[in-house]
Coordinates of C-alpha atoms in Angstrom, one line a residue:
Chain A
X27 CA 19.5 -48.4 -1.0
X28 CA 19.7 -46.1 -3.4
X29 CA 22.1 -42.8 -2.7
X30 CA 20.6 -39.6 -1.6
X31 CA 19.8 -36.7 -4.2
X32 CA 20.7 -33.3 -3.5
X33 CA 19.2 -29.7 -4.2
X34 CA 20.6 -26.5 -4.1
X35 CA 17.9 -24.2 -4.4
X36 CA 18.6 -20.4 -4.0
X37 CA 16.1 -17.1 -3.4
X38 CA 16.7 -13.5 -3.7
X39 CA 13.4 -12.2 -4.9
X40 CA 13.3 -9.3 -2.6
X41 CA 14.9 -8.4 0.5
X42 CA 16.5 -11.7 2.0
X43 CA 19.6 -13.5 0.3
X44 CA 18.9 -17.2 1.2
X45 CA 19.7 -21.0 0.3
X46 CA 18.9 -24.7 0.8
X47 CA 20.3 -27.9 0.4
X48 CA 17.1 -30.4 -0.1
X49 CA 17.2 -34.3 -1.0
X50 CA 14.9 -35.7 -3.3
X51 CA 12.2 -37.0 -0.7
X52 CA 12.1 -33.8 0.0
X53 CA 13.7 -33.4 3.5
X54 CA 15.2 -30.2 3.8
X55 CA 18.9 -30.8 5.4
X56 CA 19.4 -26.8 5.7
X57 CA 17.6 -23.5 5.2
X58 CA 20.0 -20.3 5.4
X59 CA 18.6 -16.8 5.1
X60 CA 20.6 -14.2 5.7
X61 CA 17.6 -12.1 7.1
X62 CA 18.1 -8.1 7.9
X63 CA 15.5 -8.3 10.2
X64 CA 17.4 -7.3 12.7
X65 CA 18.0 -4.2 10.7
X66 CA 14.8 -3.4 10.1
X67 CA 14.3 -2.9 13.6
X68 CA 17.1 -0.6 14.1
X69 CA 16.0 1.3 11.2
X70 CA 12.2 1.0 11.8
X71 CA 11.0 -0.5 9.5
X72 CA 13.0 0.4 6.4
X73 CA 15.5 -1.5 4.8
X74 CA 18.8 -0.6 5.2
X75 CA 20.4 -1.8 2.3
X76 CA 17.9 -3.8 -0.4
X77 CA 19.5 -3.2 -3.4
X78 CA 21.4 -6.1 -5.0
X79 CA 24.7 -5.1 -3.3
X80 CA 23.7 -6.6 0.0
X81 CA 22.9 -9.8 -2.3
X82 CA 26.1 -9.6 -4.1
X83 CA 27.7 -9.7 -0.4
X84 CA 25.7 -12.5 0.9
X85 CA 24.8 -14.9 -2.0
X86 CA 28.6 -16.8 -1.5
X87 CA 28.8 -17.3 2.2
X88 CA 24.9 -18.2 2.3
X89 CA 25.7 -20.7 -0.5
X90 CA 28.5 -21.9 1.4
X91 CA 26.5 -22.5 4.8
X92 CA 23.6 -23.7 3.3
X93 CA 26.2 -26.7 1.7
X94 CA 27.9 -26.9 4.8
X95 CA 25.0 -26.9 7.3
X96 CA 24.0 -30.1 5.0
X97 CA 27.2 -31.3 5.3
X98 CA 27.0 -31.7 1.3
X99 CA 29.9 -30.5 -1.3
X100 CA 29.3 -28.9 -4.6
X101 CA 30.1 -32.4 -6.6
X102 CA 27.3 -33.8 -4.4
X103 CA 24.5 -31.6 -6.3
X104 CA 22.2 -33.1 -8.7
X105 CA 20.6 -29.5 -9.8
X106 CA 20.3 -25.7 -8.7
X107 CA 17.0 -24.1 -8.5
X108 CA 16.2 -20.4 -8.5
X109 CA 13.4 -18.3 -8.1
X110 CA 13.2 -16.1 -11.1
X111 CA 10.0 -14.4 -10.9
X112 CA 8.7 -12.8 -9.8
X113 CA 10.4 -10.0 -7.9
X114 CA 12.9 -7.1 -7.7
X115 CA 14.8 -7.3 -11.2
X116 CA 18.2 -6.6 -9.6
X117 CA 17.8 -8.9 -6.8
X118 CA 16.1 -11.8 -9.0
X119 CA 19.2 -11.2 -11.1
X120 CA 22.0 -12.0 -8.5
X121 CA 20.6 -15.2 -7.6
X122 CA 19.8 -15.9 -10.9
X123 CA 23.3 -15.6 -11.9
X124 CA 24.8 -17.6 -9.0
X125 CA 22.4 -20.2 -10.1
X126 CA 23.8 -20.3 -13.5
X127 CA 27.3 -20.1 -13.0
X128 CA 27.2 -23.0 -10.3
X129 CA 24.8 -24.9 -13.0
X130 CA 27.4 -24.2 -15.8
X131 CA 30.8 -24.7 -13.5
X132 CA 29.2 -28.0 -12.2
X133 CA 27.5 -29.4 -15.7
X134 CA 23.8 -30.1 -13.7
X135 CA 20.9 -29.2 -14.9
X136 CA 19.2 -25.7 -14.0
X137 CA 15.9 -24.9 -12.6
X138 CA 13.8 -21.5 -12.6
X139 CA 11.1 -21.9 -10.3
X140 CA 8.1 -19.3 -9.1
X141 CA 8.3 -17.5 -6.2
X142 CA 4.8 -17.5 -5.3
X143 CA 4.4 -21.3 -6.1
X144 CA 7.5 -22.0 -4.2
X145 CA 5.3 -19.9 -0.9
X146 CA 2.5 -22.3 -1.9
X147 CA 5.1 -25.4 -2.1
X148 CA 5.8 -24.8 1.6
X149 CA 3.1 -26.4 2.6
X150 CA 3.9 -29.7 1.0
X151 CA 7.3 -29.7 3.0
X152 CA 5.4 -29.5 6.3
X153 CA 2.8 -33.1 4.9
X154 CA 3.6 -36.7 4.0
X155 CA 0.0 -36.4 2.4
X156 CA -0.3 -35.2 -1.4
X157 CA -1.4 -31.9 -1.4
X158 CA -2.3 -31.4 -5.3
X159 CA -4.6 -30.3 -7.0
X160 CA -5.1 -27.7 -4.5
X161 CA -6.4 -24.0 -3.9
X162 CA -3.3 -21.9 -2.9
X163 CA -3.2 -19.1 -0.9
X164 CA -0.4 -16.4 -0.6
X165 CA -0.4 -13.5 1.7
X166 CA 2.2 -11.8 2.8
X167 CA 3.7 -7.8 2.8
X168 CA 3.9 -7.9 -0.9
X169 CA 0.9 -10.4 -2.4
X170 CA -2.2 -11.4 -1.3
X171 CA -3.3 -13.8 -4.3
X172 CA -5.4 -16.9 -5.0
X173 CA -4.4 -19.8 -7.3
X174 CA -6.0 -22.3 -8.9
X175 CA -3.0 -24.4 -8.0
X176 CA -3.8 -28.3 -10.5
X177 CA 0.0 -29.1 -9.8
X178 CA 2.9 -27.9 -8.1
X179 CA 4.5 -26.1 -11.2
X180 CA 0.7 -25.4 -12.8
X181 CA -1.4 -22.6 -12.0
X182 CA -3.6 -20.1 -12.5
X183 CA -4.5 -16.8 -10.7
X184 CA -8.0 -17.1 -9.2
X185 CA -7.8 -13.0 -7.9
X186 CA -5.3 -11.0 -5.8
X187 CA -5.0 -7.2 -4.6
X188 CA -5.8 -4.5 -6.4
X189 CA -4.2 -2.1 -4.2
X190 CA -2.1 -3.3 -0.9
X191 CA -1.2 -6.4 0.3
X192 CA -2.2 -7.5 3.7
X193 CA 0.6 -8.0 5.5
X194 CA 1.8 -4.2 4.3
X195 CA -1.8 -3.5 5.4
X196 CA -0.5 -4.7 8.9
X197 CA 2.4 -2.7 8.8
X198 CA 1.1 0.6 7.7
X199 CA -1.8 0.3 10.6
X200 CA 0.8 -0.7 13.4
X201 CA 2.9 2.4 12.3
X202 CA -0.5 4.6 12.3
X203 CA -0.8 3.2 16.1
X204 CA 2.8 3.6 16.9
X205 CA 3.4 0.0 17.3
X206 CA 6.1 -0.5 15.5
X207 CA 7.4 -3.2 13.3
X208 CA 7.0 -5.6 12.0
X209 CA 3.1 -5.1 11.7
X210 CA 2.1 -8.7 11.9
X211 CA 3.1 -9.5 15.0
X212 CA 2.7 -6.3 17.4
X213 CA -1.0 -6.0 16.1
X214 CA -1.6 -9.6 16.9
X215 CA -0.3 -8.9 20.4
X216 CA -2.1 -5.6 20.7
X217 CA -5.3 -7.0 19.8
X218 CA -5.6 -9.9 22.3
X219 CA -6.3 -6.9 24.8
X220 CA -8.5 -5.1 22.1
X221 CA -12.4 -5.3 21.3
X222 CA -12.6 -6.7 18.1
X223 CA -16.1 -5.3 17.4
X224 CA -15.0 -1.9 18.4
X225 CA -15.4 -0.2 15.6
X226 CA -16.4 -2.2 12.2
X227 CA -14.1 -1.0 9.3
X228 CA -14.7 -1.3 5.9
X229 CA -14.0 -4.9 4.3
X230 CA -13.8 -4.4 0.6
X231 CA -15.5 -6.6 -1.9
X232 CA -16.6 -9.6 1.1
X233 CA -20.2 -9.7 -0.5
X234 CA -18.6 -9.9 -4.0
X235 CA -18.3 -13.3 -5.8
X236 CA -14.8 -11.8 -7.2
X237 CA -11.8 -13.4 -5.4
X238 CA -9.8 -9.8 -5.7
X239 CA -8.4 -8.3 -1.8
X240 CA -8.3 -4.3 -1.6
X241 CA -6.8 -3.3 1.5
X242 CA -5.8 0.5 1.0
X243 CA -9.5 2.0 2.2
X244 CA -9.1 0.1 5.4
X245 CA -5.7 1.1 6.6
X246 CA -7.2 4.9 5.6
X247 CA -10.1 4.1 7.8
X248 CA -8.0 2.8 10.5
X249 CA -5.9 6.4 10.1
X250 CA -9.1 8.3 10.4
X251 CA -10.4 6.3 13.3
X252 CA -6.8 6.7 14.9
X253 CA -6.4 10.0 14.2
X254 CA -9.7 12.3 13.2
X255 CA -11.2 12.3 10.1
X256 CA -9.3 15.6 8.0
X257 CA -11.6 18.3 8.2
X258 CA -14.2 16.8 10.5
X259 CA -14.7 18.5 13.7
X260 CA -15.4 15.1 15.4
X261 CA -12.1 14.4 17.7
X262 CA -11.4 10.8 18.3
X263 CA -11.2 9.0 21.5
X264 CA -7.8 9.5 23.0
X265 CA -5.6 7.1 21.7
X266 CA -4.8 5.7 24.7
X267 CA -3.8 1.7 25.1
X268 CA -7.2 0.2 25.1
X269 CA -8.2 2.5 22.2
X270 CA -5.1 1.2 20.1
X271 CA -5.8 -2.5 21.3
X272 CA -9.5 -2.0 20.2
X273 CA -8.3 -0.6 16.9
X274 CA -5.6 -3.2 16.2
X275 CA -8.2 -5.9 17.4
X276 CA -11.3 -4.4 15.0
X277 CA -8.5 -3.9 12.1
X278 CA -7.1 -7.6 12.6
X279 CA -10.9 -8.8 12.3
X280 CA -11.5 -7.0 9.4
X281 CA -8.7 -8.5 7.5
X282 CA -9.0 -12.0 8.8
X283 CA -12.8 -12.4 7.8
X284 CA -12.1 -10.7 4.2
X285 CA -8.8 -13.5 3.9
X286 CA -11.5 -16.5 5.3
X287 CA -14.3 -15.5 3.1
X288 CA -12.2 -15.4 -0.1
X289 CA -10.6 -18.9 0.8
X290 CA -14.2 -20.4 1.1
X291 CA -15.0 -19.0 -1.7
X292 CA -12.5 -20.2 -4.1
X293 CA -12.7 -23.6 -2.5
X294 CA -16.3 -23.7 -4.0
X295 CA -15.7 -21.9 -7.3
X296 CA -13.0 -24.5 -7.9
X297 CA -14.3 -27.4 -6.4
X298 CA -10.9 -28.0 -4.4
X299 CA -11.1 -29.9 -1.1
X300 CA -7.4 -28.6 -0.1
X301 CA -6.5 -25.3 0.3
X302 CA -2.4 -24.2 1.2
X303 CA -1.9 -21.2 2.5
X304 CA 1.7 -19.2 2.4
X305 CA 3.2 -16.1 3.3
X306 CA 4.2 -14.1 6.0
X307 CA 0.6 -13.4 7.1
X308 CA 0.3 -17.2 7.2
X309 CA 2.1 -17.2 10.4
X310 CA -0.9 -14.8 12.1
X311 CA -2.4 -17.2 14.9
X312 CA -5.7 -15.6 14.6
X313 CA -6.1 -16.1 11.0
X314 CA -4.6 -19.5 11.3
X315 CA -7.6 -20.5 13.8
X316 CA -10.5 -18.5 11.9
X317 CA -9.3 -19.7 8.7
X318 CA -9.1 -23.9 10.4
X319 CA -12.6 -23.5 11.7
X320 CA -14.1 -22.2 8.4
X321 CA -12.2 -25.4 6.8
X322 CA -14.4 -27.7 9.4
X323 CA -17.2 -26.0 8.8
X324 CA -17.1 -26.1 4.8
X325 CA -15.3 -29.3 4.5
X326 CA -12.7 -28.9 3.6
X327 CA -9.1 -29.5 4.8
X328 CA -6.4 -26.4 5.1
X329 CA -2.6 -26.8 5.0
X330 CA 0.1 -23.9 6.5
X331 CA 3.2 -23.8 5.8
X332 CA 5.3 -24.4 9.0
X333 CA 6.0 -21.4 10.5
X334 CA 9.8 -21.0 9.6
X335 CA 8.9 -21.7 6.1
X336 CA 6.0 -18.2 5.8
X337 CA 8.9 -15.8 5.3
X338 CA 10.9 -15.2 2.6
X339 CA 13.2 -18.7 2.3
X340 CA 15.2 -21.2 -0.2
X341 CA 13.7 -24.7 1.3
X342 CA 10.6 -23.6 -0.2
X343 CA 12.6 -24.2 -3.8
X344 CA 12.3 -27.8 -2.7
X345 CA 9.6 -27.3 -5.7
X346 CA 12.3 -27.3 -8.1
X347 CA 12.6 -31.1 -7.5
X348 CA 8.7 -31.3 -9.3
X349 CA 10.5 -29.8 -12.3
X350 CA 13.2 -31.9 -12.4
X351 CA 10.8 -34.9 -11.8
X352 CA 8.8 -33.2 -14.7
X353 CA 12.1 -33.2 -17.0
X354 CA 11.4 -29.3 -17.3
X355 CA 15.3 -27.8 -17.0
X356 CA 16.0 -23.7 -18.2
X357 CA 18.4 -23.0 -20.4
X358 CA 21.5 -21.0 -19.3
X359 CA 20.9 -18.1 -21.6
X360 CA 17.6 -17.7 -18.8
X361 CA 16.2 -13.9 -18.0
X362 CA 14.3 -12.9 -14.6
X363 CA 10.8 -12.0 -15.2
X364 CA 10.4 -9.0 -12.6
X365 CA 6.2 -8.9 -13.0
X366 CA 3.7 -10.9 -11.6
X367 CA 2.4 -13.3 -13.8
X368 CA -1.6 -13.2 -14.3
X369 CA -1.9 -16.2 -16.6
X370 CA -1.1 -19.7 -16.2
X371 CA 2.5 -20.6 -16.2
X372 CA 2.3 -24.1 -17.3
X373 CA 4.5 -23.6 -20.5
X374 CA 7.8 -21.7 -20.9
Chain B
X25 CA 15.7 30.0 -15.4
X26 CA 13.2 26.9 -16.0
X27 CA 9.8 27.4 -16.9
X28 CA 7.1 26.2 -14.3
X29 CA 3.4 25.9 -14.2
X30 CA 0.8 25.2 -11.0
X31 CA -2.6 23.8 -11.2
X32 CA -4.7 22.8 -7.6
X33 CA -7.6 20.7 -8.1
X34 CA -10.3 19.6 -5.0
X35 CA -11.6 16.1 -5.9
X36 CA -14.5 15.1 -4.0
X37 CA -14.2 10.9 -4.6
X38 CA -12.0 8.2 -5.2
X39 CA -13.1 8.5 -8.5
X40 CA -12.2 11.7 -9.1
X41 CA -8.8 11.1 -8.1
X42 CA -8.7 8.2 -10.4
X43 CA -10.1 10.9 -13.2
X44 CA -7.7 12.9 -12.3
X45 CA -4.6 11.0 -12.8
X46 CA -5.8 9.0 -15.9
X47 CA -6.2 12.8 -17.8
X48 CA -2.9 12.8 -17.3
X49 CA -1.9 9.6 -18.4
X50 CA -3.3 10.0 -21.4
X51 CA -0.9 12.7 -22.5
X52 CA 2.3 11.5 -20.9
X53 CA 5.3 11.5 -23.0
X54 CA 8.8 9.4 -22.8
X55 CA 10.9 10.5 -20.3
X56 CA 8.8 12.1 -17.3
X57 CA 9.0 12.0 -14.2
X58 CA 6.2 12.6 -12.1
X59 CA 7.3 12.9 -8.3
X60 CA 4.2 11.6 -5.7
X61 CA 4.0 13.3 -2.1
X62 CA 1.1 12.5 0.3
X63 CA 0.7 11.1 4.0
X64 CA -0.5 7.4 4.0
X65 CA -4.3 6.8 2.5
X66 CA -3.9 10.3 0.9
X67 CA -4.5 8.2 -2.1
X68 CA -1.2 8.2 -4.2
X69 CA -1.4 4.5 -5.6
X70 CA -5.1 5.6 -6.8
X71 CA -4.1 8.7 -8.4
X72 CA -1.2 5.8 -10.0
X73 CA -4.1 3.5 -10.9
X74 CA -5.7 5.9 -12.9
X75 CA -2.1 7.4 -14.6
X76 CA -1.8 3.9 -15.8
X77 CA -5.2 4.0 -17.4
X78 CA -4.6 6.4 -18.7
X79 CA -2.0 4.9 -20.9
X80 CA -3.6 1.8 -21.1
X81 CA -2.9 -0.3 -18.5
X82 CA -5.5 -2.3 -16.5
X83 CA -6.1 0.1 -13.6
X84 CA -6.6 -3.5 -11.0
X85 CA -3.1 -4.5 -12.6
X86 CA -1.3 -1.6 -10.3
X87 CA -1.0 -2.3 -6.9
X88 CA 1.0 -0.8 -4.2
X89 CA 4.8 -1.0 -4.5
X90 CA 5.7 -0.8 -1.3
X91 CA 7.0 -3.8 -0.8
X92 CA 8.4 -4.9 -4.3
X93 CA 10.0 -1.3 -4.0
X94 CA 9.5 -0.6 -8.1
X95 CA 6.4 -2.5 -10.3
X96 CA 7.2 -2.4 -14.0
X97 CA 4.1 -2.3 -16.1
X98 CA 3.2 -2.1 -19.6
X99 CA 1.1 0.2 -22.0
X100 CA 1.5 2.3 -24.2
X101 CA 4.6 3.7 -22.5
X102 CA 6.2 1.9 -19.9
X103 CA 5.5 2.5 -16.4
X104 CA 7.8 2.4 -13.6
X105 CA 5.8 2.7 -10.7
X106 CA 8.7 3.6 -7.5
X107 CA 7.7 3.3 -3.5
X108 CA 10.9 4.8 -1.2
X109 CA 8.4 4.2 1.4
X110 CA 10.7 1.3 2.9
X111 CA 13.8 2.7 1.5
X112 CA 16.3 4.8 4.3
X113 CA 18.2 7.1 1.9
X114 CA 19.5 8.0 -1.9
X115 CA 21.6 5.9 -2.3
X116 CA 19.5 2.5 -1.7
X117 CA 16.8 4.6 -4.3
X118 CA 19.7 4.8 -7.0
X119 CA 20.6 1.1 -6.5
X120 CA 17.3 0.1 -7.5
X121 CA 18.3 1.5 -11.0
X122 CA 16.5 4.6 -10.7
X123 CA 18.6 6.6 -13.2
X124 CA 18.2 3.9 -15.8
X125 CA 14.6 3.9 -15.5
X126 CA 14.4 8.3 -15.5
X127 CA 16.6 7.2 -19.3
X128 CA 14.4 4.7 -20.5
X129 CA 11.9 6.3 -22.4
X130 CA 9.0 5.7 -20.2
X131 CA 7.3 7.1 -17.4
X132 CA 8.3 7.1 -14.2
X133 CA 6.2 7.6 -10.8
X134 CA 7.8 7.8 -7.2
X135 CA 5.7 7.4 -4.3
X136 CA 7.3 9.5 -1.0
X137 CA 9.5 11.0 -3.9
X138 CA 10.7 14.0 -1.3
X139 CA 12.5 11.5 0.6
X140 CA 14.6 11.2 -2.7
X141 CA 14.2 14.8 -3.9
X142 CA 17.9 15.1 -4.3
X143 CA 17.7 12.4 -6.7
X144 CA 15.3 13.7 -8.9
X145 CA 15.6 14.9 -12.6
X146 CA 14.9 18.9 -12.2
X147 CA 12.5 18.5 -15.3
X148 CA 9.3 17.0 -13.5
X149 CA 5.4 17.2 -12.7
X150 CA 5.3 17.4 -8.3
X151 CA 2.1 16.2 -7.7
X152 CA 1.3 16.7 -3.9
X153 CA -1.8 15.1 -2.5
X154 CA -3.6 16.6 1.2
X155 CA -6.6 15.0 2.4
X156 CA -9.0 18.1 3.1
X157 CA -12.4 15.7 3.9
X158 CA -13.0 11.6 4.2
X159 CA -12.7 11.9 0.6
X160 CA -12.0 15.0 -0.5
X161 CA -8.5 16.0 -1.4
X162 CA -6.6 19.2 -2.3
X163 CA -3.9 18.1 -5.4
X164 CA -1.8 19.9 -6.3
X165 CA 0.6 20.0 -9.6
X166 CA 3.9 21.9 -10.1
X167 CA 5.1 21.5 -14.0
X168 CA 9.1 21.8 -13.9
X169 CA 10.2 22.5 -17.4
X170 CA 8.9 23.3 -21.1
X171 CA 8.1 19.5 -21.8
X172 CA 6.5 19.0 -18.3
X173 CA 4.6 22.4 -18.3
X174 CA 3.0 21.0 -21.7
X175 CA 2.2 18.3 -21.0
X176 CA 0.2 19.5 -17.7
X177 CA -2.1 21.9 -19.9
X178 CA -2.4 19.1 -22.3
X179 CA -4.0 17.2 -19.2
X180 CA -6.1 19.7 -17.6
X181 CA -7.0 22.4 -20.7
X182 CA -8.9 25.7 -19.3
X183 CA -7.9 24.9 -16.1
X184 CA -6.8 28.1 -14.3
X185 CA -2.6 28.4 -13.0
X186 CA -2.0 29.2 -9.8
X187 CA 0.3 32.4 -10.6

């Protein structure tokens, strides 16, 4: 028997400081993220402290649990993986430098890996089936983008927002009905009480053949409808608890179908017959069920990425293990790349 | 005392909004700051779109910061494209590097900038947007300084001040 492999693979991308230890058949042995979840809910909504200083103050002892939850030393590593891009710069640049100097300190290789590919990646975690070539699918607070995804460390943009993504789509609208945060969640609650034909809102570019998302007119509808149009004499139905259910309901629909009708549509542009689908917004029961039933219909098969792997995480850098199978290792010298990337990343 | 300029514009459509900001994109210079205030859907990541246009960016290639808290893109300045939407106070503003970016020679937009007022160059174009109709919005920009004031009747010539 041959003995196990082990990965260190760290995230700071945006707000959560996180890390994982996972072997080389890709079982993840632990998954540490030091979320402030539970200060965004004292604050809101708003994040306390994002900057790189909360980063700087978690990366060690996340490092450390993540190795000890695993019940793995430092020696025992093979390789650290990081998530370089895309991201905040000074965030991006604390794991980034963790990475390096445990890379350097240890003599293993290093690997930079995407973000968004790692969200995509998820999904493979959660199946013993092969997953590539795929269509991949991330939707969460910050993206909402479509990949052509040919391998897990190939791929190319297929379309994305051009304004908001959908899961800050679902925060701003649970704010604009008082419902607090995080969006996903309390709207999905609200709207199992609420009409979802109530009112139809606008769902940008569904009759299009473009595979782009544009969100920002909707939540403004859904502020209107809320709250009065400005300088309409019209006043809107009180905004009592069936009006915000029907609203959150109607709001929830209108996102859903636009998210379904893109999938199915890059299924068929690309020919694909699996689509994996990451994110926090991945995690949204309704869209999980719309988005399976479209699947049937249009045959083909859909793949989420298990619920505790949709956030922000490191055991989604189990993809670095594709780049060390690959033989593709980053030099130490290694910058973050802060921007999305719009063309294919199958060279560096 | 520093020199100031007001202009108020209606806009009728997204599009003019768009107009709008990509007039003054076209003439922005290193350096400015231009300080975004408007309630949510008012429309200031549209009046951004355009800006960026207007110094040759891909309008589609600017999309809401809100989460990533600052989008960096380039054209023929660069653009650093700030959301305090998320952020509590100064301090978590100025950790994201904010004084660097005021001193790198680009431009420099901040969505919900009065939450951050204090931490704002005094040299700056305000640009406050109210929705007056479902589309129609009252925008207003307030030119702080010599640089700022000439660049804003660079943007908008023979458009009337407010005094």
């Amino acid at each position: 028997m041959t003995p196990p492999r082990y990965l260190l693979a760290i995230e700071t991308s945006c707000d959560e400081t996180a890390a994982a230890v996972i072997t080389h058949d890709r079982h993840v042995l632990s998954n540490v993220v030091a979320s402030q979840t539970d200060l965004h809910l004292r604050y809101g909504g708003v994040v306390p402290e994002i900057a790189s200083r909360a980063h700087v103050q978690a990366i060690l002892p996340v490092v450390k649990e993540a190795l000890a939850k695993a019940n793995v030393t430092l020696k025992d590593l093979e390789a650290v993986a990081v998530a370089t891009r895309p991201g905040l710069v000074g965030s991006l640049l604390i794991g980034l430098t963790a990475a390096k100097s445990l890379a350097w300190g240890l003599g293993i290789p290093l690997v930079a890996i995407d973000h968004l590919q790692a969200h995509i990646y998820a999904c493979q975690l959660a199946t013993q089936q092969p997953l590539y070539p795929c269509v991949g699918f991330v939707v969460s607070g910050g993206h909402t983008n479509l990949y052509h995804c040919p391998t897990p460390i190939t791929f190319n943009p297929l379309g994305g927002t051009i304004d908001d993504a959908a899961g800050e789509a679902f925060d701003k609208v649970a704010q604009i009905l008082n419902l607090g945060y995080p969006g996903g969640p309390v709207i999905e609650a609200a709207a199992i009480h609420g009409d979802s034909h109530a009112v139809q809102f606008p769902q940008a570019f569904l009759h299009e053949d473009r595979l782009d998302f544009s969100f920002s007119g909707l939540k403004t509808a859904v502020l209107y409808a809320a709250h009065g149009t400005p300088g309409a004499r019209a006043v809107p139905p009180p905004l009592n608890t069936q009006r915000i259910a029907d609203l959150a309901a109607s709001f929830q629909r209108a996102v859903i179908e636009v998210l379904v009708a893109k999938s199915v549509a890059a299924m068929h542009q690309t020919g694909e017959t699996r689509l994996a689908v990451g994110g926090g917004v991945a995690a949204n029961k309704a869209f999980r069920t719309s988005l399976s039933s479209a699947a049937t219909r249009h045959g083909f098969e859909v793949f989420f990425a298990p619920l505790d792997l949709c956030t922000d995480n490191a055991a989604m850098g189990g993809l670095g293990w594709e780049y060390i199978d690959a033989r593709q290792f980053s030099p130490l010298d290694l910058d973050v790349t802060p921007g999305l990337v719009r063309v294919s990343t199958d060279h560096r | 005392m520093i020199q100031q300029a007001e202009m108020v514009f209606m806009t009728q459509t997204e599009r003019e909004t768009v107009e709008l900001g990509r007039k003054l994109g076209e003439v922005c210079v290193p350096g400015l700051v231009l300080a975004l205030a408007g309630n949510l859907g008012a429309g200031k990541t549209r009046l951004t779109q355009g800006l960026a246009a207007g110094l040759g960016i891909d309008g589609d290639e600017v999309t809401s910061p809100t989460f990533g808290l600052v989008h960096e893109y380039s054209g023929r300045l660069m653009v650093y494209h700030f959301d305090t939407y998320r952020l509590p106070n100064d301090q978590s503003f100025l950790d994201l590097g904010a004084e660097e970016m005021f001193a790198a020679g680009g431009v420099c937009v901040i969505e919900w900038a009065s939450k951050v007022a204090a931490c704002l160059p005094a040299n700056r174009i305000e640009i406050e947007i109210e929705a007056a109709g479902e589309t129609t919005r009252r925008i207003s920009l307030r030119a702080f300084g010599h640089r700022e004031v000439e660049v804003l009747r660079a943007a908008y010539p023979g458009q009337p001040e407010v005094e």
